[in-house]
Amino acid sequence: MVSAAQVAVEVDGLSKRYGTLEAVRSVSFAVERGEVFALLGPNGAGKTTTVEILEGFRSRDAGTVSVLGHDPSGRPRALRERLGIVLQELAVEPNLTVREVLTRNAGYYPSPRPVDEVIALVGLEGKASSRIARLSGGQQRRLDVGLGIIGRPELIFLDEPTTGFDPSARRGAWDLVRALQEGGTTIILTTHYMDEAEALADRVAVIARGQIVALGPPSSIGGRDVSEATIRFRMPPGVAASDLPVPARAIGEFAELTSADEIESLHRLTGWALERALPLTGLTVERLTLEDVYLRLTAGSDGAGSIGAPTEQLSASVGGRR
Amino acid sequence: MSGLALPSKRGTVVADVMMVGRQLRYEQLNFWRNRFGAVFTVGFSVIFLVMLAMSGATHRAAAIGNIALIQYYVPGFAAYGLMSACYNNLGISMVIRRETGLLKRLRLSPIPSWALVGAILANAAVISIVQVILLLLIGRYGYNVVLPHVWAPFVLAIAVGVVAFTALGAAVSTLVRSQESAGPIVSIIFFVLLFLSGLWFPLTPGSGLAKLANYFPIHHLILATAAPFDTAPGASPYAWHDLLVVAIWGAAGLIVAIRRFQWEPHRH
Ligand SMILES: Nc1ncnc2c1ncn2[C@@H]1O[C@H](COP(=O)(O)OP(=O)(O)O)[C@@H](O)[C@H]1O
Ligand SMILES: [Mg+2]
């Protein structure tokens, strides 16, 4: 148990419905101060609804929520001054410049970051005097992030911060998240990219159909760390699967085996190959990827259509990295 | 779980009023920099007045007591400019602010909602007042319009108009669901009612059009702003009945606006 002072966010039994749709169903989790916490799930899983309740924008139907020691439902200003929020949609007055909007919003907070520092942090130095309407989509998104951090927040919500980014902009955003974490900021982000959750988050909650289906560090979520490893290599010339010292099956020109104790299996296999001076080209050892776990956990989910048909998901979950 | 709710250091009334002032400054910047919006809102009242003046409005008209028509057009277009800023521009911009997520973002920031709404309303008021002053100056120095001897009735009419038409603009913005339809819907209502208002040509008393126009606030606001300009002996500068009609419409608009207001975009 962590002490109350170390908890940034505590959610217990949170539920929310829109009409008859149960968008969030009895969700519970806690986020420690300084942690990067990811809500990972397909479109429509309930990620935005959950964070908007934490932000105080949306009411909840059931459950208790504490954000930096406040119940966000009354939208206390003392809480809003300590939060940074990056929404999924872009929204800034089009005829103001980057510097003007940042300066204006800085005035809403008790101890904002210097405007120039924020402009540099989000890489908009060359655009400080440009009107918002003339920024590219990526630049607007970066301004969005700038508006999220201008108030020197203790806790930042990033709702799908890199959706629509090209790979280099994405790396830039990731670097910024890491820099913010190093500065002690607690970060709650939503994403439907598994690599993003894996790269950034200390802990991930996989959410599907409004429910958390797995929660833990990306390295061990969904039993990744205790699952069987898959060993693959190119079948040496003139060798049949039955000749091998391990129970492998031939898949095309490759041999593949799954093993709960890959050290032992590898030892036998490589010893056998060394004795006979046979090559084991293309040798790989893989555990379940986060993607495999994710697809298995969210299989059949409403929004899962965007990431592949159910049959593909099942085969992916047994096959390891393709 | 409640923790210590530290009082906001800057939560004093003075600081919040200053916050409205700051916000208003950026509202003004954003408005005047949008050339199209500024011309459509402010430029038109001036252009209409000058065009009508050039097409013979300096002549005297028997229908309105043998006074120069321009004497009637100056307060009329002051009312038009006010409605254009408070109803038309505010109505359209509220839809855009809501549907682009601008309102939602500000709702999530620490600025108090009342300070934000106050700045938006003050913005419409400032744009109205700028136009009124501009039109009065053009009327006085361009066309020798006789300005009111006492300003109170005119200021009252402008004040009631700003409040009422701002409420109506906010109300109509809640009836429009998408950014694309905001301009057409809000403006069509405006121009149809304007046409009925007797602004372009004085309505013949007792005609069908005049009776219809009587039910809507635009016609009455024009009468209320024109009354202080009436040079006829014995005419009252306070058009109480007209002000009352405008105020009733404003109150109705306020109720609709408050009941239907929402911060977040519609889902499409
Ligand atoms: N304002 C709303 N009104 C009605 N339904 C909504 C609203 N917002 C979201 N939903 C629905 O609730 C579910 C969860 O949505 P959301 O929280 O936006 O998911 P995510 O962010 O994970 O994509 C979806 O089925 C969505 O269509
Ligand atoms: Mg979302």
JSON list of C-alpha atoms in Angstrom, two decimals, chain A residues 34-183:
[
{"chain": "A", "resi": 34, "resn": "GLY", "atom": "CA", "xyz": [5.28, 10.51, -10.83]},
{"chain": "A", "resi": 35, "resn": "GLU", "atom": "CA", "xyz": [3.85, 7.55, -12.69]},
{"chain": "A", "resi": 36, "resn": "VAL", "atom": "CA", "xyz": [2.99, 7.32, -16.39]},
{"chain": "A", "resi": 37, "resn": "PHE", "atom": "CA", "xyz": [-0.26, 5.40, -16.55]},
{"chain": "A", "resi": 38, "resn": "ALA", "atom": "CA", "xyz": [-1.81, 4.33, -19.86]},
{"chain": "A", "resi": 39, "resn": "LEU", "atom": "CA", "xyz": [-5.39, 3.44, -20.64]},
{"chain": "A", "resi": 40, "resn": "LEU", "atom": "CA", "xyz": [-5.04, 1.19, -23.66]},
{"chain": "A", "resi": 41, "resn": "GLY", "atom": "CA", "xyz": [-8.08, 0.09, -25.63]},
{"chain": "A", "resi": 42, "resn": "PRO", "atom": "CA", "xyz": [-9.81, 0.13, -28.99]},
{"chain": "A", "resi": 43, "resn": "ASN", "atom": "CA", "xyz": [-12.06, 3.00, -30.13]},
{"chain": "A", "resi": 44, "resn": "GLY", "atom": "CA", "xyz": [-15.23, 3.19, -28.08]},
{"chain": "A", "resi": 45, "resn": "ALA", "atom": "CA", "xyz": [-13.72, 1.30, -25.12]},
{"chain": "A", "resi": 46, "resn": "GLY", "atom": "CA", "xyz": [-14.49, 4.11, -22.69]},
{"chain": "A", "resi": 47, "resn": "LYS", "atom": "CA", "xyz": [-11.06, 5.76, -22.39]},
{"chain": "A", "resi": 48, "resn": "THR", "atom": "CA", "xyz": [-12.16, 9.32, -23.10]},
{"chain": "A", "resi": 49, "resn": "THR", "atom": "CA", "xyz": [-15.21, 8.98, -20.87]},
{"chain": "A", "resi": 50, "resn": "THR", "atom": "CA", "xyz": [-13.02, 7.79, -18.00]},
{"chain": "A", "resi": 51, "resn": "VAL", "atom": "CA", "xyz": [-10.48, 10.61, -18.28]},
{"chain": "A", "resi": 52, "resn": "GLU", "atom": "CA", "xyz": [-13.18, 13.24, -18.74]},
{"chain": "A", "resi": 53, "resn": "ILE", "atom": "CA", "xyz": [-14.74, 12.14, -15.47]},
{"chain": "A", "resi": 54, "resn": "LEU", "atom": "CA", "xyz": [-11.34, 12.48, -13.79]},
{"chain": "A", "resi": 55, "resn": "GLU", "atom": "CA", "xyz": [-10.96, 15.94, -15.33]},
{"chain": "A", "resi": 56, "resn": "GLY", "atom": "CA", "xyz": [-14.29, 16.97, -13.85]},
{"chain": "A", "resi": 57, "resn": "PHE", "atom": "CA", "xyz": [-15.87, 17.60, -17.24]},
{"chain": "A", "resi": 58, "resn": "ARG", "atom": "CA", "xyz": [-18.31, 14.72, -17.06]},
{"chain": "A", "resi": 59, "resn": "SER", "atom": "CA", "xyz": [-20.46, 13.48, -14.20]},
{"chain": "A", "resi": 60, "resn": "ARG", "atom": "CA", "xyz": [-20.33, 9.86, -13.08]},
{"chain": "A", "resi": 61, "resn": "ASP", "atom": "CA", "xyz": [-23.18, 7.51, -12.25]},
{"chain": "A", "resi": 62, "resn": "ALA", "atom": "CA", "xyz": [-21.43, 5.44, -9.60]},
{"chain": "A", "resi": 63, "resn": "GLY", "atom": "CA", "xyz": [-18.12, 5.01, -7.86]},
{"chain": "A", "resi": 64, "resn": "THR", "atom": "CA", "xyz": [-15.67, 7.21, -6.01]},
{"chain": "A", "resi": 65, "resn": "VAL", "atom": "CA", "xyz": [-12.96, 9.27, -7.65]},
{"chain": "A", "resi": 66, "resn": "SER", "atom": "CA", "xyz": [-10.16, 11.24, -6.05]},
{"chain": "A", "resi": 67, "resn": "VAL", "atom": "CA", "xyz": [-7.82, 13.38, -8.12]},
{"chain": "A", "resi": 68, "resn": "LEU", "atom": "CA", "xyz": [-4.94, 15.06, -6.25]},
{"chain": "A", "resi": 69, "resn": "GLY", "atom": "CA", "xyz": [-7.08, 14.76, -3.16]},
{"chain": "A", "resi": 70, "resn": "HIS", "atom": "CA", "xyz": [-10.18, 16.37, -4.69]},
{"chain": "A", "resi": 71, "resn": "ASP", "atom": "CA", "xyz": [-13.46, 14.98, -5.91]},
{"chain": "A", "resi": 72, "resn": "PRO", "atom": "CA", "xyz": [-13.37, 16.35, -9.47]},
{"chain": "A", "resi": 73, "resn": "SER", "atom": "CA", "xyz": [-17.18, 16.40, -9.87]},
{"chain": "A", "resi": 74, "resn": "GLY", "atom": "CA", "xyz": [-17.49, 19.88, -8.35]},
{"chain": "A", "resi": 75, "resn": "ARG", "atom": "CA", "xyz": [-14.75, 21.17, -10.69]},
{"chain": "A", "resi": 76, "resn": "PRO", "atom": "CA", "xyz": [-12.89, 22.96, -7.87]},
{"chain": "A", "resi": 77, "resn": "ARG", "atom": "CA", "xyz": [-10.73, 25.70, -9.29]},
{"chain": "A", "resi": 78, "resn": "ALA", "atom": "CA", "xyz": [-7.90, 24.74, -6.92]},
{"chain": "A", "resi": 79, "resn": "LEU", "atom": "CA", "xyz": [-7.85, 21.38, -8.70]},
{"chain": "A", "resi": 80, "resn": "ARG", "atom": "CA", "xyz": [-8.13, 22.79, -12.21]},
{"chain": "A", "resi": 81, "resn": "GLU", "atom": "CA", "xyz": [-5.09, 24.95, -11.52]},
{"chain": "A", "resi": 82, "resn": "ARG", "atom": "CA", "xyz": [-3.03, 21.81, -10.92]},
{"chain": "A", "resi": 83, "resn": "LEU", "atom": "CA", "xyz": [-4.18, 19.82, -13.96]},
{"chain": "A", "resi": 84, "resn": "GLY", "atom": "CA", "xyz": [-2.97, 19.89, -17.55]},
{"chain": "A", "resi": 85, "resn": "ILE", "atom": "CA", "xyz": [-5.33, 18.60, -20.19]},
{"chain": "A", "resi": 86, "resn": "VAL", "atom": "CA", "xyz": [-4.74, 17.72, -23.82]},
{"chain": "A", "resi": 87, "resn": "LEU", "atom": "CA", "xyz": [-8.01, 16.92, -25.50]},
{"chain": "A", "resi": 88, "resn": "GLN", "atom": "CA", "xyz": [-8.60, 14.65, -28.45]},
{"chain": "A", "resi": 89, "resn": "GLU", "atom": "CA", "xyz": [-9.96, 17.54, -30.53]},
{"chain": "A", "resi": 90, "resn": "LEU", "atom": "CA", "xyz": [-8.02, 20.65, -31.53]},
{"chain": "A", "resi": 91, "resn": "ALA", "atom": "CA", "xyz": [-9.61, 23.89, -30.43]},
{"chain": "A", "resi": 92, "resn": "VAL", "atom": "CA", "xyz": [-7.92, 27.27, -30.36]},
{"chain": "A", "resi": 93, "resn": "GLU", "atom": "CA", "xyz": [-9.04, 30.70, -31.56]},
{"chain": "A", "resi": 94, "resn": "PRO", "atom": "CA", "xyz": [-7.83, 30.76, -35.18]},
{"chain": "A", "resi": 95, "resn": "ASN", "atom": "CA", "xyz": [-6.82, 34.42, -35.39]},
{"chain": "A", "resi": 96, "resn": "LEU", "atom": "CA", "xyz": [-4.56, 34.52, -32.36]},
{"chain": "A", "resi": 97, "resn": "THR", "atom": "CA", "xyz": [-0.86, 33.70, -32.56]},
{"chain": "A", "resi": 98, "resn": "VAL", "atom": "CA", "xyz": [0.88, 30.84, -30.79]},
{"chain": "A", "resi": 99, "resn": "ARG", "atom": "CA", "xyz": [2.48, 33.24, -28.34]},
{"chain": "A", "resi": 100, "resn": "GLU", "atom": "CA", "xyz": [-0.76, 35.10, -27.65]},
{"chain": "A", "resi": 101, "resn": "VAL", "atom": "CA", "xyz": [-2.73, 31.97, -26.84]},
{"chain": "A", "resi": 102, "resn": "LEU", "atom": "CA", "xyz": [0.00, 30.62, -24.59]},
{"chain": "A", "resi": 103, "resn": "THR", "atom": "CA", "xyz": [0.34, 34.00, -22.84]},
{"chain": "A", "resi": 104, "resn": "ARG", "atom": "CA", "xyz": [-3.41, 34.25, -22.34]},
{"chain": "A", "resi": 105, "resn": "ASN", "atom": "CA", "xyz": [-3.69, 30.75, -20.89]},
{"chain": "A", "resi": 106, "resn": "ALA", "atom": "CA", "xyz": [-0.61, 31.24, -18.71]},
{"chain": "A", "resi": 107, "resn": "GLY", "atom": "CA", "xyz": [-2.62, 33.97, -16.99]},
{"chain": "A", "resi": 108, "resn": "TYR", "atom": "CA", "xyz": [-5.18, 31.41, -15.83]},
{"chain": "A", "resi": 109, "resn": "TYR", "atom": "CA", "xyz": [-2.66, 29.68, -13.56]},
{"chain": "A", "resi": 110, "resn": "PRO", "atom": "CA", "xyz": [-0.97, 30.70, -10.31]},
{"chain": "A", "resi": 111, "resn": "SER", "atom": "CA", "xyz": [2.59, 29.77, -11.34]},
{"chain": "A", "resi": 112, "resn": "PRO", "atom": "CA", "xyz": [2.78, 29.10, -15.06]},
{"chain": "A", "resi": 113, "resn": "ARG", "atom": "CA", "xyz": [5.83, 28.00, -17.03]},
{"chain": "A", "resi": 114, "resn": "PRO", "atom": "CA", "xyz": [7.47, 30.82, -18.99]},
{"chain": "A", "resi": 115, "resn": "VAL", "atom": "CA", "xyz": [5.86, 31.06, -22.44]},
{"chain": "A", "resi": 116, "resn": "ASP", "atom": "CA", "xyz": [9.18, 30.86, -24.28]},
{"chain": "A", "resi": 117, "resn": "GLU", "atom": "CA", "xyz": [10.14, 27.74, -22.39]},
{"chain": "A", "resi": 118, "resn": "VAL", "atom": "CA", "xyz": [6.90, 26.06, -23.47]},
{"chain": "A", "resi": 119, "resn": "ILE", "atom": "CA", "xyz": [7.34, 27.18, -27.08]},
{"chain": "A", "resi": 120, "resn": "ALA", "atom": "CA", "xyz": [10.78, 25.58, -27.07]},
{"chain": "A", "resi": 121, "resn": "LEU", "atom": "CA", "xyz": [9.58, 22.42, -25.29]},
{"chain": "A", "resi": 122, "resn": "VAL", "atom": "CA", "xyz": [6.99, 21.74, -27.99]},
{"chain": "A", "resi": 123, "resn": "GLY", "atom": "CA", "xyz": [9.29, 22.81, -30.83]},
{"chain": "A", "resi": 124, "resn": "LEU", "atom": "CA", "xyz": [7.30, 25.79, -32.12]},
{"chain": "A", "resi": 125, "resn": "GLU", "atom": "CA", "xyz": [10.14, 28.36, -31.96]},
{"chain": "A", "resi": 126, "resn": "GLY", "atom": "CA", "xyz": [9.79, 29.28, -35.62]},
{"chain": "A", "resi": 127, "resn": "LYS", "atom": "CA", "xyz": [6.01, 29.63, -35.33]},
{"chain": "A", "resi": 128, "resn": "ALA", "atom": "CA", "xyz": [5.61, 31.76, -32.20]},
{"chain": "A", "resi": 129, "resn": "SER", "atom": "CA", "xyz": [4.19, 34.70, -34.15]},
{"chain": "A", "resi": 130, "resn": "SER", "atom": "CA", "xyz": [2.08, 32.67, -36.58]},
{"chain": "A", "resi": 131, "resn": "ARG", "atom": "CA", "xyz": [-1.69, 32.68, -36.40]},
{"chain": "A", "resi": 132, "resn": "ILE", "atom": "CA", "xyz": [-3.15, 29.36, -35.27]},
{"chain": "A", "resi": 133, "resn": "ALA", "atom": "CA", "xyz": [-5.13, 29.10, -38.51]},
{"chain": "A", "resi": 134, "resn": "ARG", "atom": "CA", "xyz": [-1.84, 28.93, -40.45]},
{"chain": "A", "resi": 135, "resn": "LEU", "atom": "CA", "xyz": [-0.33, 26.06, -38.46]},
{"chain": "A", "resi": 136, "resn": "SER", "atom": "CA", "xyz": [-0.22, 22.54, -39.87]},
{"chain": "A", "resi": 137, "resn": "GLY", "atom": "CA", "xyz": [-2.21, 19.83, -38.11]},
{"chain": "A", "resi": 138, "resn": "GLY", "atom": "CA", "xyz": [0.90, 18.55, -36.36]},
{"chain": "A", "resi": 139, "resn": "GLN", "atom": "CA", "xyz": [1.89, 22.03, -35.22]},
{"chain": "A", "resi": 140, "resn": "GLN", "atom": "CA", "xyz": [-1.59, 22.65, -33.83]},
{"chain": "A", "resi": 141, "resn": "ARG", "atom": "CA", "xyz": [-1.34, 19.41, -31.94]},
{"chain": "A", "resi": 142, "resn": "ARG", "atom": "CA", "xyz": [1.98, 20.53, -30.48]},
{"chain": "A", "resi": 143, "resn": "LEU", "atom": "CA", "xyz": [0.42, 23.81, -29.43]},
{"chain": "A", "resi": 144, "resn": "ASP", "atom": "CA", "xyz": [-2.29, 21.74, -27.79]},
{"chain": "A", "resi": 145, "resn": "VAL", "atom": "CA", "xyz": [0.34, 19.95, -25.76]},
{"chain": "A", "resi": 146, "resn": "GLY", "atom": "CA", "xyz": [1.92, 23.34, -24.97]},
{"chain": "A", "resi": 147, "resn": "LEU", "atom": "CA", "xyz": [-1.43, 24.56, -23.61]},
{"chain": "A", "resi": 148, "resn": "GLY", "atom": "CA", "xyz": [-1.59, 21.39, -21.53]},
{"chain": "A", "resi": 149, "resn": "ILE", "atom": "CA", "xyz": [1.72, 22.08, -19.81]},
{"chain": "A", "resi": 150, "resn": "ILE", "atom": "CA", "xyz": [1.70, 25.90, -19.60]},
{"chain": "A", "resi": 151, "resn": "GLY", "atom": "CA", "xyz": [0.23, 25.87, -16.07]},
{"chain": "A", "resi": 152, "resn": "ARG", "atom": "CA", "xyz": [3.05, 23.68, -14.70]},
{"chain": "A", "resi": 153, "resn": "PRO", "atom": "CA", "xyz": [0.56, 20.92, -13.88]},
{"chain": "A", "resi": 154, "resn": "GLU", "atom": "CA", "xyz": [1.20, 18.18, -11.34]},
{"chain": "A", "resi": 155, "resn": "LEU", "atom": "CA", "xyz": [-0.99, 15.81, -13.32]},
{"chain": "A", "resi": 156, "resn": "ILE", "atom": "CA", "xyz": [-1.45, 15.74, -17.08]},
{"chain": "A", "resi": 157, "resn": "PHE", "atom": "CA", "xyz": [-4.15, 13.98, -19.07]},
{"chain": "A", "resi": 158, "resn": "LEU", "atom": "CA", "xyz": [-3.19, 13.19, -22.65]},
{"chain": "A", "resi": 159, "resn": "ASP", "atom": "CA", "xyz": [-6.08, 11.79, -24.68]},
{"chain": "A", "resi": 160, "resn": "GLU", "atom": "CA", "xyz": [-4.60, 9.96, -27.66]},
{"chain": "A", "resi": 161, "resn": "PRO", "atom": "CA", "xyz": [-1.68, 12.38, -27.85]},
{"chain": "A", "resi": 162, "resn": "THR", "atom": "CA", "xyz": [-0.11, 10.97, -31.02]},
{"chain": "A", "resi": 163, "resn": "THR", "atom": "CA", "xyz": [-3.09, 9.85, -33.09]},
{"chain": "A", "resi": 164, "resn": "GLY", "atom": "CA", "xyz": [-2.47, 11.06, -36.63]},
{"chain": "A", "resi": 165, "resn": "PHE", "atom": "CA", "xyz": [1.21, 11.86, -36.03]},
{"chain": "A", "resi": 166, "resn": "ASP", "atom": "CA", "xyz": [3.94, 10.87, -38.44]},
{"chain": "A", "resi": 167, "resn": "PRO", "atom": "CA", "xyz": [6.65, 8.67, -36.90]},
{"chain": "A", "resi": 168, "resn": "SER", "atom": "CA", "xyz": [9.07, 11.50, -36.16]},
{"chain": "A", "resi": 169, "resn": "ALA", "atom": "CA", "xyz": [6.42, 13.71, -34.55]},
{"chain": "A", "resi": 170, "resn": "ARG", "atom": "CA", "xyz": [5.47, 10.69, -32.52]},
{"chain": "A", "resi": 171, "resn": "ARG", "atom": "CA", "xyz": [9.02, 10.23, -31.23]},
{"chain": "A", "resi": 172, "resn": "GLY", "atom": "CA", "xyz": [9.06, 13.92, -30.35]},
{"chain": "A", "resi": 173, "resn": "ALA", "atom": "CA", "xyz": [5.87, 13.54, -28.32]},
{"chain": "A", "resi": 174, "resn": "TRP", "atom": "CA", "xyz": [7.25, 10.50, -26.57]},
{"chain": "A", "resi": 175, "resn": "ASP", "atom": "CA", "xyz": [10.43, 12.37, -25.66]},
{"chain": "A", "resi": 176, "resn": "LEU", "atom": "CA", "xyz": [8.30, 15.16, -24.23]},
{"chain": "A", "resi": 177, "resn": "VAL", "atom": "CA", "xyz": [6.29, 12.72, -22.11]},
{"chain": "A", "resi": 178, "resn": "ARG", "atom": "CA", "xyz": [9.54, 11.26, -20.77]},
{"chain": "A", "resi": 179, "resn": "ALA", "atom": "CA", "xyz": [10.92, 14.73, -20.06]},
{"chain": "A", "resi": 180, "resn": "LEU", "atom": "CA", "xyz": [7.74, 15.64, -18.18]},
{"chain": "A", "resi": 181, "resn": "GLN", "atom": "CA", "xyz": [7.95, 12.48, -16.15]},
{"chain": "A", "resi": 182, "resn": "GLU", "atom": "CA", "xyz": [11.57, 13.22, -15.27]},
{"chain": "A", "resi": 183, "resn": "GLY", "atom": "CA", "xyz": [10.38, 16.61, -14.06]}
]
